[in-house]
Coordinates of C-alpha atoms and ligand atoms in Angstrom, one line a residue:
X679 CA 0.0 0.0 0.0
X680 CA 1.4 3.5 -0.8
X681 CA 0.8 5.6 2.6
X682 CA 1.0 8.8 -0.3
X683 CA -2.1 7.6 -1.2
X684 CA -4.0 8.0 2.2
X685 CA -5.4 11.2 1.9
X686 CA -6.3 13.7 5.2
X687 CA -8.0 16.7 5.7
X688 CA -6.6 18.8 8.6
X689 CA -9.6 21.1 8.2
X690 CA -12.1 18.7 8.4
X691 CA -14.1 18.1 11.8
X692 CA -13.8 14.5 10.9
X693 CA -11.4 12.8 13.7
X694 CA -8.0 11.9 11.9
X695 CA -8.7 8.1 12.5
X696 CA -11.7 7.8 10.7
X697 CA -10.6 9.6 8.0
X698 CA -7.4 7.1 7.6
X699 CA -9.8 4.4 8.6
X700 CA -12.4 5.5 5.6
X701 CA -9.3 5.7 3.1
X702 CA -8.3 2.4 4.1
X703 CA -11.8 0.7 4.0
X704 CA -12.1 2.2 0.0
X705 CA -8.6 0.5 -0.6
X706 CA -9.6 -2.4 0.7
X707 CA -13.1 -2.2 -0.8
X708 CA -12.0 -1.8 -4.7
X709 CA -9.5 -4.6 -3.8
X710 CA -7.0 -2.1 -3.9
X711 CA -5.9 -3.8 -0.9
X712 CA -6.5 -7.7 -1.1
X713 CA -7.0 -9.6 1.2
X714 CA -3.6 -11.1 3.4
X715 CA -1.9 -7.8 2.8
X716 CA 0.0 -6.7 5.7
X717 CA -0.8 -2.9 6.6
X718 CA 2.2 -1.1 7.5
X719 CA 2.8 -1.0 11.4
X720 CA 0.9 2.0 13.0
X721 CA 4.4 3.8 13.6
X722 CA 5.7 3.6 10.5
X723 CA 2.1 4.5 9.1
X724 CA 1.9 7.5 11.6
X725 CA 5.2 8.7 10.7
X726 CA 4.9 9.2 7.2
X727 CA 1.3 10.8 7.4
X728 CA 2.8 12.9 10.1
X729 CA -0.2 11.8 12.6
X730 CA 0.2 10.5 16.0
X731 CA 0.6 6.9 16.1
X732 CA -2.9 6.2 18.3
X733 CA -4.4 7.7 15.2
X734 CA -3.1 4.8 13.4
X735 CA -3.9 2.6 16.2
X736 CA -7.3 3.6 16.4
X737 CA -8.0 3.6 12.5
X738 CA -6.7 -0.2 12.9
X739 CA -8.5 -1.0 15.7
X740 CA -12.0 0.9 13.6
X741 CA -11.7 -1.5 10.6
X742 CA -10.9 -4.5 12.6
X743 CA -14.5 -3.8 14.3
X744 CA -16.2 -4.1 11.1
X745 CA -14.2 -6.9 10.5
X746 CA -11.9 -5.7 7.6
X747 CA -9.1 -6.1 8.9
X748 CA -7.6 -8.8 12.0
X749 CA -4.0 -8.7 13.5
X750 CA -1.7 -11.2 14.4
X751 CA -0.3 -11.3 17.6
X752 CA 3.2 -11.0 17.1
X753 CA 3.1 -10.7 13.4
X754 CA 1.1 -7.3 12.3
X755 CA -2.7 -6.3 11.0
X756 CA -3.5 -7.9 7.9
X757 CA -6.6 -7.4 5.6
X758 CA -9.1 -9.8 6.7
X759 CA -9.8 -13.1 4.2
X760 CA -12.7 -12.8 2.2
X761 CA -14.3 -15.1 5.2
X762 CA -12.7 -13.0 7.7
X763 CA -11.1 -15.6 10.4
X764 CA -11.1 -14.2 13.9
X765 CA -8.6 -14.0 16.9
X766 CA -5.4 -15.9 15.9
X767 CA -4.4 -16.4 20.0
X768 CA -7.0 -18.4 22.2
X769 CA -8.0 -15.4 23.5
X770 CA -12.1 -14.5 23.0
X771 CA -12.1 -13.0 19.6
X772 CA -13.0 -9.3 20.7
X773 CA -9.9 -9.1 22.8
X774 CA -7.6 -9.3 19.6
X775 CA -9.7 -5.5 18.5
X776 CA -8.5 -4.1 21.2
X777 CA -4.1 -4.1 20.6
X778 CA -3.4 -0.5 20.8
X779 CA -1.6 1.4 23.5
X780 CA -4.3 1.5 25.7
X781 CA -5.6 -2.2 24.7
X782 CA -6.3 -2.5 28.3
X783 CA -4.2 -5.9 28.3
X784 CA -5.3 -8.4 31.3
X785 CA -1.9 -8.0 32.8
X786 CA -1.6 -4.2 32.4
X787 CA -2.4 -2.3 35.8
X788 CA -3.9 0.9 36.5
X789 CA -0.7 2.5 37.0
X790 CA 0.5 1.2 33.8
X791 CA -2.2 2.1 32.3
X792 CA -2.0 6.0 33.7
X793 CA 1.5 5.9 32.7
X794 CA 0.5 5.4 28.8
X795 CA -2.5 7.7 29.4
X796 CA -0.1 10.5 30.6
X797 CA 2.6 9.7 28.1
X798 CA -0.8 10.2 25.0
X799 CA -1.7 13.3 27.3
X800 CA 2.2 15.0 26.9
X801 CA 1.8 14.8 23.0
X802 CA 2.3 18.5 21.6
X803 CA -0.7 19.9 21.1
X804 CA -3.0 17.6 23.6
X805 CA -5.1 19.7 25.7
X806 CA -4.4 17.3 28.9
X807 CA -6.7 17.7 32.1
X808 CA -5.2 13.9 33.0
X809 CA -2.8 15.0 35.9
X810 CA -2.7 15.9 39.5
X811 CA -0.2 18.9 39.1
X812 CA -0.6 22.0 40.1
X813 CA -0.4 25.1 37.5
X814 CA 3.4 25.3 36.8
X815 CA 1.8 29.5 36.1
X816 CA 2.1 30.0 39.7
X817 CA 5.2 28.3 40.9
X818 CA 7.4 30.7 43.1
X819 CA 10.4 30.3 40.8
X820 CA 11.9 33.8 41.4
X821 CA 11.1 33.1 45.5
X822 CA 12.8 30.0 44.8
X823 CA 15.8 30.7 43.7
X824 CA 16.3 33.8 46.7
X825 CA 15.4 31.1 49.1
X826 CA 17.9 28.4 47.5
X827 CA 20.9 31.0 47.2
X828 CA 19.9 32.6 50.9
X829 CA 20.3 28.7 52.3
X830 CA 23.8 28.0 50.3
X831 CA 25.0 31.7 51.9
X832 CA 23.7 31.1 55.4
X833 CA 24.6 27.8 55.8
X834 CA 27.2 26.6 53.9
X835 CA 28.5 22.8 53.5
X836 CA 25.8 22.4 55.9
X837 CA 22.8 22.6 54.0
X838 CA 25.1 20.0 51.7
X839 CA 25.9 17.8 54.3
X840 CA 23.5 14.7 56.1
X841 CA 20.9 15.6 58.2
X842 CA 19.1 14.2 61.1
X843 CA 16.7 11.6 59.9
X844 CA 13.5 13.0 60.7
X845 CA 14.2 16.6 59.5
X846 CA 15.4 19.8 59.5
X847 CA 14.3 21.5 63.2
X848 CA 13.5 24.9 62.0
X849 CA 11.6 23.5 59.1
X850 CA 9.7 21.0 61.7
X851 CA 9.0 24.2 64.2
X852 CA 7.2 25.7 61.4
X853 CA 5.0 23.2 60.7
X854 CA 3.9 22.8 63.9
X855 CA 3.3 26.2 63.9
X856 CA 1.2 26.3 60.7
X857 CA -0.6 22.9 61.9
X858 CA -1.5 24.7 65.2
X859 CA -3.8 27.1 62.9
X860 CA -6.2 24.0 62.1
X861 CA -6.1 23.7 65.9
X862 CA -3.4 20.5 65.5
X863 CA -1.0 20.8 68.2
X864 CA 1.8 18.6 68.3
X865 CA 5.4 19.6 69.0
X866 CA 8.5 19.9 66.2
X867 CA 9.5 16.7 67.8
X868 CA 6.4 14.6 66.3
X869 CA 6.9 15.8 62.8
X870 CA 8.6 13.5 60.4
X871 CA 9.6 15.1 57.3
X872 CA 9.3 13.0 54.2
X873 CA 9.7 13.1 50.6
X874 CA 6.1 14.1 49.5
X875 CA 2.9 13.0 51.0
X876 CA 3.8 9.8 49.2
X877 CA 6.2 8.6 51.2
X878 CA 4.3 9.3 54.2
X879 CA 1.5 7.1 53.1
X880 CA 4.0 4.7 52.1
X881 CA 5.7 4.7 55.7
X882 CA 2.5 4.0 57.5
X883 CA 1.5 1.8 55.4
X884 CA 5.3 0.1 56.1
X885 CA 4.8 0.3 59.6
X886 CA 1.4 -0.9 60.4
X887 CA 0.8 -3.8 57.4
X888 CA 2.6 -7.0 56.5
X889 CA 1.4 -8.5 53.3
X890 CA -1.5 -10.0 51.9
X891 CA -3.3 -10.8 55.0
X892 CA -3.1 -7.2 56.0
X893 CA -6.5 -5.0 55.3
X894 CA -7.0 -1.7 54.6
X895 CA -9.5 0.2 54.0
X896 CA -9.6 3.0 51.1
X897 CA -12.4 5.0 49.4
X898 CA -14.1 3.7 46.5
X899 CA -12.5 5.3 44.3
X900 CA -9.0 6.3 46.0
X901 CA -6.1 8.1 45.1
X902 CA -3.9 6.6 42.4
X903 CA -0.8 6.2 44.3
X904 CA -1.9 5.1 47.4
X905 CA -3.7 2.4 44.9
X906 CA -0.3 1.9 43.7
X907 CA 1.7 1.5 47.3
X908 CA -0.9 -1.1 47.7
X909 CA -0.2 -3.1 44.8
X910 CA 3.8 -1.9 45.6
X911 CA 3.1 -4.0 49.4
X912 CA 0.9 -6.2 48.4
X913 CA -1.4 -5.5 50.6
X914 CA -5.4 -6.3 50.4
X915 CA -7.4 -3.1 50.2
X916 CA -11.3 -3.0 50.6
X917 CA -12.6 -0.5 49.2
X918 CA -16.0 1.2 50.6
X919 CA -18.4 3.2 48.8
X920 CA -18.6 7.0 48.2
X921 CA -21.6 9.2 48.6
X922 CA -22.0 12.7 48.2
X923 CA -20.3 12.7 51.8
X924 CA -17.4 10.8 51.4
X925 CA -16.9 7.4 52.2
X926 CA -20.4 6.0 53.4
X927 CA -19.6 5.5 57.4
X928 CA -22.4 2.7 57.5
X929 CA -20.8 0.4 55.5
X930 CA -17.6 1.2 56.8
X931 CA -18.8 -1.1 60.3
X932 CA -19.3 -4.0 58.4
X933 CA -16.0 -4.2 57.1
X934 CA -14.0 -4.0 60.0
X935 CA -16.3 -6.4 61.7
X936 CA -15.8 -9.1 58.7
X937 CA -11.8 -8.0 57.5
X938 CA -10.2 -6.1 60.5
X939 CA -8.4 -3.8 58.7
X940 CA -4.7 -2.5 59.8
X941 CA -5.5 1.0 58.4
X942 CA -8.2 3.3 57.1
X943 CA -6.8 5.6 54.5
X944 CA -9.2 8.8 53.9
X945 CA -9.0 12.1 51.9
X946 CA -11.8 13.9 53.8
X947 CA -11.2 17.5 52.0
X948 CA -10.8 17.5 48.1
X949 CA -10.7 14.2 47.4
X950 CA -8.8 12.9 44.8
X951 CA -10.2 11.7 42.1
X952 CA -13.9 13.0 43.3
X953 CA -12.8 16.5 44.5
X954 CA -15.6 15.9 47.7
X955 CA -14.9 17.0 51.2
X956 CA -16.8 15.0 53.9
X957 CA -19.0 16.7 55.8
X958 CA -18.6 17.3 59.8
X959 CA -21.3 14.9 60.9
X960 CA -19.6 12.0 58.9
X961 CA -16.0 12.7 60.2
X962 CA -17.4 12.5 63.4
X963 CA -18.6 9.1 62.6
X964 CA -15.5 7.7 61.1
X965 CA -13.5 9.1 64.0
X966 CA -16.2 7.5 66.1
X967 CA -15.9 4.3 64.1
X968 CA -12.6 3.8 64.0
X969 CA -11.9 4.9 67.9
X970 CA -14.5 2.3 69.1
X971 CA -12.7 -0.3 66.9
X972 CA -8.9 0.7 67.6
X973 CA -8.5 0.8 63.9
X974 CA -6.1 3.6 63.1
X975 CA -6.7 6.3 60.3
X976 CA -4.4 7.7 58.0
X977 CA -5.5 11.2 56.9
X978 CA -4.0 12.7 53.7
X979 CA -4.2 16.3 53.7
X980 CA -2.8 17.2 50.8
X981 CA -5.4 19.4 49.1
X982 CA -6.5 21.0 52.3
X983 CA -5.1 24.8 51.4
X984 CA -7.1 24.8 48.9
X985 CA -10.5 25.8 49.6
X986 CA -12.3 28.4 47.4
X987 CA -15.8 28.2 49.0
X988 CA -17.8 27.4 51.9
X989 CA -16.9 27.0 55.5
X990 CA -13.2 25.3 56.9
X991 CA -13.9 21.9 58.4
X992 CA -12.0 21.0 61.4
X993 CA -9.5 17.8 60.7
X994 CA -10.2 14.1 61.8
X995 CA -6.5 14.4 63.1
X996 CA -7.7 18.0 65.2
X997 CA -10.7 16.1 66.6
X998 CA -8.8 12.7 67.5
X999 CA -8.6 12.5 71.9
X1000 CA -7.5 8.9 71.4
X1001 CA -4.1 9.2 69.4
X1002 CA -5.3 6.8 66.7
X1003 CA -5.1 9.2 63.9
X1004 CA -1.9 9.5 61.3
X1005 CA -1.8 12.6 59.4
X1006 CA 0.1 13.1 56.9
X1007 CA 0.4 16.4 54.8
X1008 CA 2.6 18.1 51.8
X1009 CA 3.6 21.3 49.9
X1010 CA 2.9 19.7 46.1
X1011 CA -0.6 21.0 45.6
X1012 CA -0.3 24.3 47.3
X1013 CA 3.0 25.6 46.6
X1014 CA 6.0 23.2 44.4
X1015 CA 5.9 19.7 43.9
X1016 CA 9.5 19.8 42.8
X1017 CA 10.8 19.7 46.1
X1018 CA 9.4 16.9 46.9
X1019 CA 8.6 17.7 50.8
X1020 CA 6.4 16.3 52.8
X1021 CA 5.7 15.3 56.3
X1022 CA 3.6 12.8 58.7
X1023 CA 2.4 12.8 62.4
X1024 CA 2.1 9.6 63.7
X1025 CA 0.5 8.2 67.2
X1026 CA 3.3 9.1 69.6
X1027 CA 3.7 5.4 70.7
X1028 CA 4.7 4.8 66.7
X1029 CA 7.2 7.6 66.1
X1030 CA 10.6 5.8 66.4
X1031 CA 9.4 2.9 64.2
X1032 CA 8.6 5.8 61.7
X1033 CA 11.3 7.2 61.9
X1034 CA 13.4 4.0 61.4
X1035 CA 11.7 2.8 58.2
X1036 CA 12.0 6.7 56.6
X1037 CA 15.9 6.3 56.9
X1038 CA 15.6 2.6 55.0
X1039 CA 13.8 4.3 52.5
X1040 CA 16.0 7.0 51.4
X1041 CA 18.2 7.7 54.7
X1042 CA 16.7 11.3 54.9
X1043 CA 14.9 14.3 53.0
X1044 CA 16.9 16.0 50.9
X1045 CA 18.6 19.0 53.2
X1046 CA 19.2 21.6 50.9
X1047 CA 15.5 21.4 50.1
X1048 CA 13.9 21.5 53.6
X1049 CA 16.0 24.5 54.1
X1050 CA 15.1 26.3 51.2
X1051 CA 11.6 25.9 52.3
X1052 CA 12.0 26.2 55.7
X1053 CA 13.7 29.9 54.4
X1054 CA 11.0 30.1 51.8
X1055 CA 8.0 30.2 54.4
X1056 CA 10.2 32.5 56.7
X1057 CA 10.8 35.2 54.3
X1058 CA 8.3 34.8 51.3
X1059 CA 4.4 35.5 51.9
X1060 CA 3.2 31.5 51.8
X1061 CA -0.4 33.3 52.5
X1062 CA -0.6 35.8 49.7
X1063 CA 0.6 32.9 47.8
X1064 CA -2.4 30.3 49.1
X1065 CA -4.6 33.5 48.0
X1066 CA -3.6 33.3 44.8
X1067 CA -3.7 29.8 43.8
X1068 CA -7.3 29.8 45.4
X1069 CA -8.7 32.7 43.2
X1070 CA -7.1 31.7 40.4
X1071 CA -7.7 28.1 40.9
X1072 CA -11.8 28.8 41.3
X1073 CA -11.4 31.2 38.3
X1074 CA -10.5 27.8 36.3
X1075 CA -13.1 25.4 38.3
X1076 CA -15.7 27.9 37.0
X1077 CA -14.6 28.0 33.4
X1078 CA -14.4 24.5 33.5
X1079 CA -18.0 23.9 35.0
X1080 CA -19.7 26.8 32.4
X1081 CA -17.8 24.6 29.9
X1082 CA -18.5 21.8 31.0
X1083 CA -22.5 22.5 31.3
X1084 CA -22.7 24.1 27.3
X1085 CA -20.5 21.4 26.0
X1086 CA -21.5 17.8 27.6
X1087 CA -23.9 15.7 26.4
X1088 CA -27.4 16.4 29.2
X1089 CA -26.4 12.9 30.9
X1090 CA -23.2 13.7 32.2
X1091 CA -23.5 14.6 35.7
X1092 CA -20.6 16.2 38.4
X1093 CA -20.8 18.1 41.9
X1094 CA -18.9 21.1 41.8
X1095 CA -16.3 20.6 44.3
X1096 CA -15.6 23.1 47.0
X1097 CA -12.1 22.9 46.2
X1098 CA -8.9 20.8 45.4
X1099 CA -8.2 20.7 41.9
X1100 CA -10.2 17.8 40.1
X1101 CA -13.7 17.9 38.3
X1102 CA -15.5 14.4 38.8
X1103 CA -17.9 13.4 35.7
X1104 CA -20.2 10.8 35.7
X1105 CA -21.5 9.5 32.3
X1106 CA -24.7 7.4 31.5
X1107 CA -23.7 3.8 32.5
X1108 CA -25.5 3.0 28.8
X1109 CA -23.4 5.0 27.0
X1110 CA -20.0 4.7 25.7
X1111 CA -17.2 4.0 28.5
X1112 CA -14.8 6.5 30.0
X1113 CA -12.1 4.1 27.9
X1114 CA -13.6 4.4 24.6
X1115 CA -14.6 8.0 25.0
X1116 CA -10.8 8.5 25.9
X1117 CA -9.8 6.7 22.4
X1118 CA -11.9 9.0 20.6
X1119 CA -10.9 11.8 22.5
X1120 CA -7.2 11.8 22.0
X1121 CA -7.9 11.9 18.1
X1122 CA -9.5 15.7 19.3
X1123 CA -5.8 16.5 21.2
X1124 CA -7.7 16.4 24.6
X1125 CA -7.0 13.7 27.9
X1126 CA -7.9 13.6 31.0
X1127 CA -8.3 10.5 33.4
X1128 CA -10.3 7.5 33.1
X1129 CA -12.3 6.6 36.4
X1130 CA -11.4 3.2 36.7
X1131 CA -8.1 3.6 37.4
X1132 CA -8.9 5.0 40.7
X1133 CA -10.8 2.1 42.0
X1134 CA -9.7 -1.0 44.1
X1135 CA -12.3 -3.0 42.6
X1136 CA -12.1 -2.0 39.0
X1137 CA -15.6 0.4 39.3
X1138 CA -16.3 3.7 37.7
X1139 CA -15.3 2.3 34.3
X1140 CA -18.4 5.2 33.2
X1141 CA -16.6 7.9 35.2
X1142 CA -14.0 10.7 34.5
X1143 CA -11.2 12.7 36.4
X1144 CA -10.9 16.3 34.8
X1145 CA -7.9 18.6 36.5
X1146 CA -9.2 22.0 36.4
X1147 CA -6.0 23.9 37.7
X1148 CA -3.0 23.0 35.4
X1149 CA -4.1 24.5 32.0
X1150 CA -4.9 28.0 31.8
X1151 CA -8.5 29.0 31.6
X1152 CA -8.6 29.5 27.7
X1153 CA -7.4 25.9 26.9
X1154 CA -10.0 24.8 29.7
X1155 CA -12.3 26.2 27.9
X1156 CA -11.2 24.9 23.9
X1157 CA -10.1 21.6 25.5
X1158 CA -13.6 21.1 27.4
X1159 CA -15.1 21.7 23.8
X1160 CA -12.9 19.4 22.2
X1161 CA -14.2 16.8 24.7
X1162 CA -18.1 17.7 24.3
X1163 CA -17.3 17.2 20.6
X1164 CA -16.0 13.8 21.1
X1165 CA -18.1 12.5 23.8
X1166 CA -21.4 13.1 21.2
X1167 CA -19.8 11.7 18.1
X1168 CA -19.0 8.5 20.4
X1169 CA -22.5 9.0 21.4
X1170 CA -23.6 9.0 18.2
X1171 CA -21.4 5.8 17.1
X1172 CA -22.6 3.8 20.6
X1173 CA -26.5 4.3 19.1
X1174 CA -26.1 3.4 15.3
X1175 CA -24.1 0.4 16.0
X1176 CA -24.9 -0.1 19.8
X1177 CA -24.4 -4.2 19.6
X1178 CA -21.3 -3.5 18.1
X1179 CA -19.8 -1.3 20.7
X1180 CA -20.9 -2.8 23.5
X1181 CA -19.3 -6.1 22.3
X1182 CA -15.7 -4.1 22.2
X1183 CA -17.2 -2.6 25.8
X1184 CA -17.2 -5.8 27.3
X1185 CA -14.1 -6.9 25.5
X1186 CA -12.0 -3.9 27.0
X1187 CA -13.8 -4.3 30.5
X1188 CA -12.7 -7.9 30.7
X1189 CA -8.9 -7.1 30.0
Ligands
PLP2243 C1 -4.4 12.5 47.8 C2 -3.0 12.6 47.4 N1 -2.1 12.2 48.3 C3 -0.8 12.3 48.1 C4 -0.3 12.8 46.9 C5 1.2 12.8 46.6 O1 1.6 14.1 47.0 P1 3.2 14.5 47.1 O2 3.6 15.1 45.8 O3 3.2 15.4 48.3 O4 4.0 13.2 47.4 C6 -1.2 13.2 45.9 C7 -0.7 13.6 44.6 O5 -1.5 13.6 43.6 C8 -2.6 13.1 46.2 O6 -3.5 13.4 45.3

């Protein structure tokens, strides 16, 4: 086949793929193309028509629907016999449509699968809403660098050299003293600093599990990573429902009664992926729950700054007389995630343990950076800075939500959250899934997060993660469009051939 011959349009509204999949079908149609000919692989393809390869992918994967084409694993995509044989593996023979870089393969994981989202999301020219980064607009460069070059001429080979394992002092006096404005009080001495909110997850989650037969209970759906540190531990997670609250407290009883968790891990403001902040009546409960049990919580504050509405809610760590609460806390979402700084307050019983299993992890937090911080919040403005991010951050949510409400087909339904940085959007559970919308919606230059990565038990597969802070309001507003665009063409594809689609539904929902 002569790729010269594959003719697009640029111009048209027609997606890329299905204008190489329509030039392909003619070729193959006037026998242009006969049958057993091998198609040129998709990078090669994409290459010379100067396309992304998922374009290729996806015009592949089109014709292989309707049966005109069939690849062989190992081997390539060929066009189909005139009887068009089906899978060549012993594989069901929808799973052999589905071969692309996001043919949800049974082995692939969701982080693997975020990873090849994110890596379709960077493509120039991709309006991406898939991450959980803050607006790199709004990073303190210029504070930065004062801060950084202030540390080096204060303190010498000292901000160079080893530090004590659970952090810099000053850096750990400060905390305490921002903590002790949402009424936590604990002393320098019961800070650990870590390297991101990550890691203190990941040390708690060190300390207080031990393999497989260790529970713990996350929101359904959960944060990515902690998802990951899971999977990382091999540890069991349970997930329980979400409501409109936050993780339903009810159910929550149950499940420690049948699987006596080690750890409850909760988000209670700005949840991510949902972007909901629990109410105080049900942190009451869980704190409740979980005292009555003597099942500890871990409490990840990392979106808590960021609140553009509605009234402050007092922490589950701030209302916790029983010392079974870890909280653990960061500077990624509010201020730079580059330095990688975060920090975690365990029960005081736990400390040392903590302590002990940061310093196997990476034998301390960098120095250099805790003291540029610790500089950072003693000379720069860290509240004008919070002010900010927080108008400008709503100023985005609200572009996003007027977008969102022209653009969207009338099923799609979200909460407007009351703060954090993420846009939750459910989508008829008869319609097309958040994976298929995703492989149109890539052809449009726009990403953004499928909801089923986010779940422990492989839920939400009709659900969608939009980050409303990191592009600037005009591309919120164009990429948002792009999306509405492809979400009712897909819409209009999932009603003509319904049978069809839901057969390659099913297919990618088994993988
Ligand atoms: C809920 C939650 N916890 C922790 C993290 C990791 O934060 P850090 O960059 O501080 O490690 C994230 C990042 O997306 C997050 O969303």
């Amino acid at each position: 086949m002569a790729a010269s011959s594959i003719k697009i349009n640029r111009d048209s509204d027609r997606p890329l793929y299905l204008q190489v999949a329509d030039e392909l079908r003619g070729q193959i149609e006037t026998g242009a193309l006969p049958a057993e000919t091998r198609l040129p692989a998709s990078r090669t393809l994409a290459k010379k028509l100067g396309v992304n390869r998922i374009t290729i992918v996806n015009a592949y994967s089109e014709l292989e629907a309707e049966g005109l084409v069939l690849t062989k694993v190992g081997s390539g995509t060929y066009v189909a016999p005139a009887k068009p044989a089906l899978a060549a593996d012993d594989r069901p023979p929808e799973l052999s449509r589905w071969r692309g870089p996001l043919a949800l393969r049974r082995q692939w994981n969701a982080g693997q699968m975020m990873q090849e989202m994110m890596r379709l999301a960077r493509h120039p020219g991709v309006i991406s809403f898939a991450g959980g980064a803050p607006a790199s607009d709004f990073l303190p460069v210029n504070e930065f660098r004062r801060a950084i070059n202030d540390v080096l001429r204060r303190d010498g080979a000292e901000a160079l050299q080893y530090e004590e394992a659970a952090g810099y002092y000053p850096l750990r006096e400060k905390i305490a003293d921002m903590l002790a404005r949402r009424n936590i009080n604990v002393r320098a001495e019961d800070i650990l600093i870590t390297a991101g909110c990550q890691q203190a997850a990941d040390i708690a989650l060190r300390v207080l599990t031990r393999g497989s037969e260790s529970v713990l209970v996350v929101e359904d759906p959960c944060y990515l990573g902690l998802l990951n540190l899971i999977t990382a531990r091999q540890i069991t997670p349970i997930g329980v429902p979400m409501d409109e609250y936050g993780l339903l407290t009810d159910r929550l009883e149950q499940v420690i009664l049948r699987h006596r968790p080690r750890l409850i891990y909760v988000t209670p403001s700005f949840h991510n992926p949902t972007g909901l902040t629990m109410p105080l009546d049900r942190r009451q409960s869980l704190l409740e729950i979980a005292t009555r049990y003597g099942v500890p919580i871990l409490e990840d504050s990392s979106y808590v700054g960021l609140r553009y509405e509605g009234k402050t809610l007092p922490s589950l760590k701030s209302m916790d007389h029983e010392d079974i609460v870890f909280y653990a806390g960061g500077f990624s979402k509010t201020l730079v995630p580059g330095i990688r700084i975060g920090y975690l307050i365990a029960p005081a019983i736990l400390q040392e343990r903590m302590i002990a299993t940061k310093q196997t992890a990476d034998i301390l937090t960098s120095p250099l950076n805790q003291r540029a911080l610790y500089t950072y919040l003693c000379t720069e403005d860290f509240d004008a800075h919070l002010a900010l991010v927080q108008r400008e951050y709503k100023l985005r949510r609200d572009v996003m939500v007027a977008a969102a409400e022209r653009y969207f087909p009338d099923s799609a339904r979200w909460r407007v959250p009351e703060g954090g940085i993420y846009l939750w959007v459910e989508m008829d559970p008869g319609g097309p899934t958040a994976t298929e919308l995703y492989l149109t919606a890539i052809n449009y230059n726009v990403a953004f997060s499928i909801g089923s990565v986010f779940s422990a038990s492989g839920s939400f597969a009709h659900a969608m993660r939009l980050n409303f802070a990191t592009p600037p309001p005009d591309d919120i507003e164009e990429g948002i469009r792009r999306l509405g665009k492809a979400w009712h063409e897909r819409l209009a594809q999932h009603s003509v051939s319904g049978s069809q689609l839901r057969r390659q539904r099913s297919a990618i929902e088994f993988l």
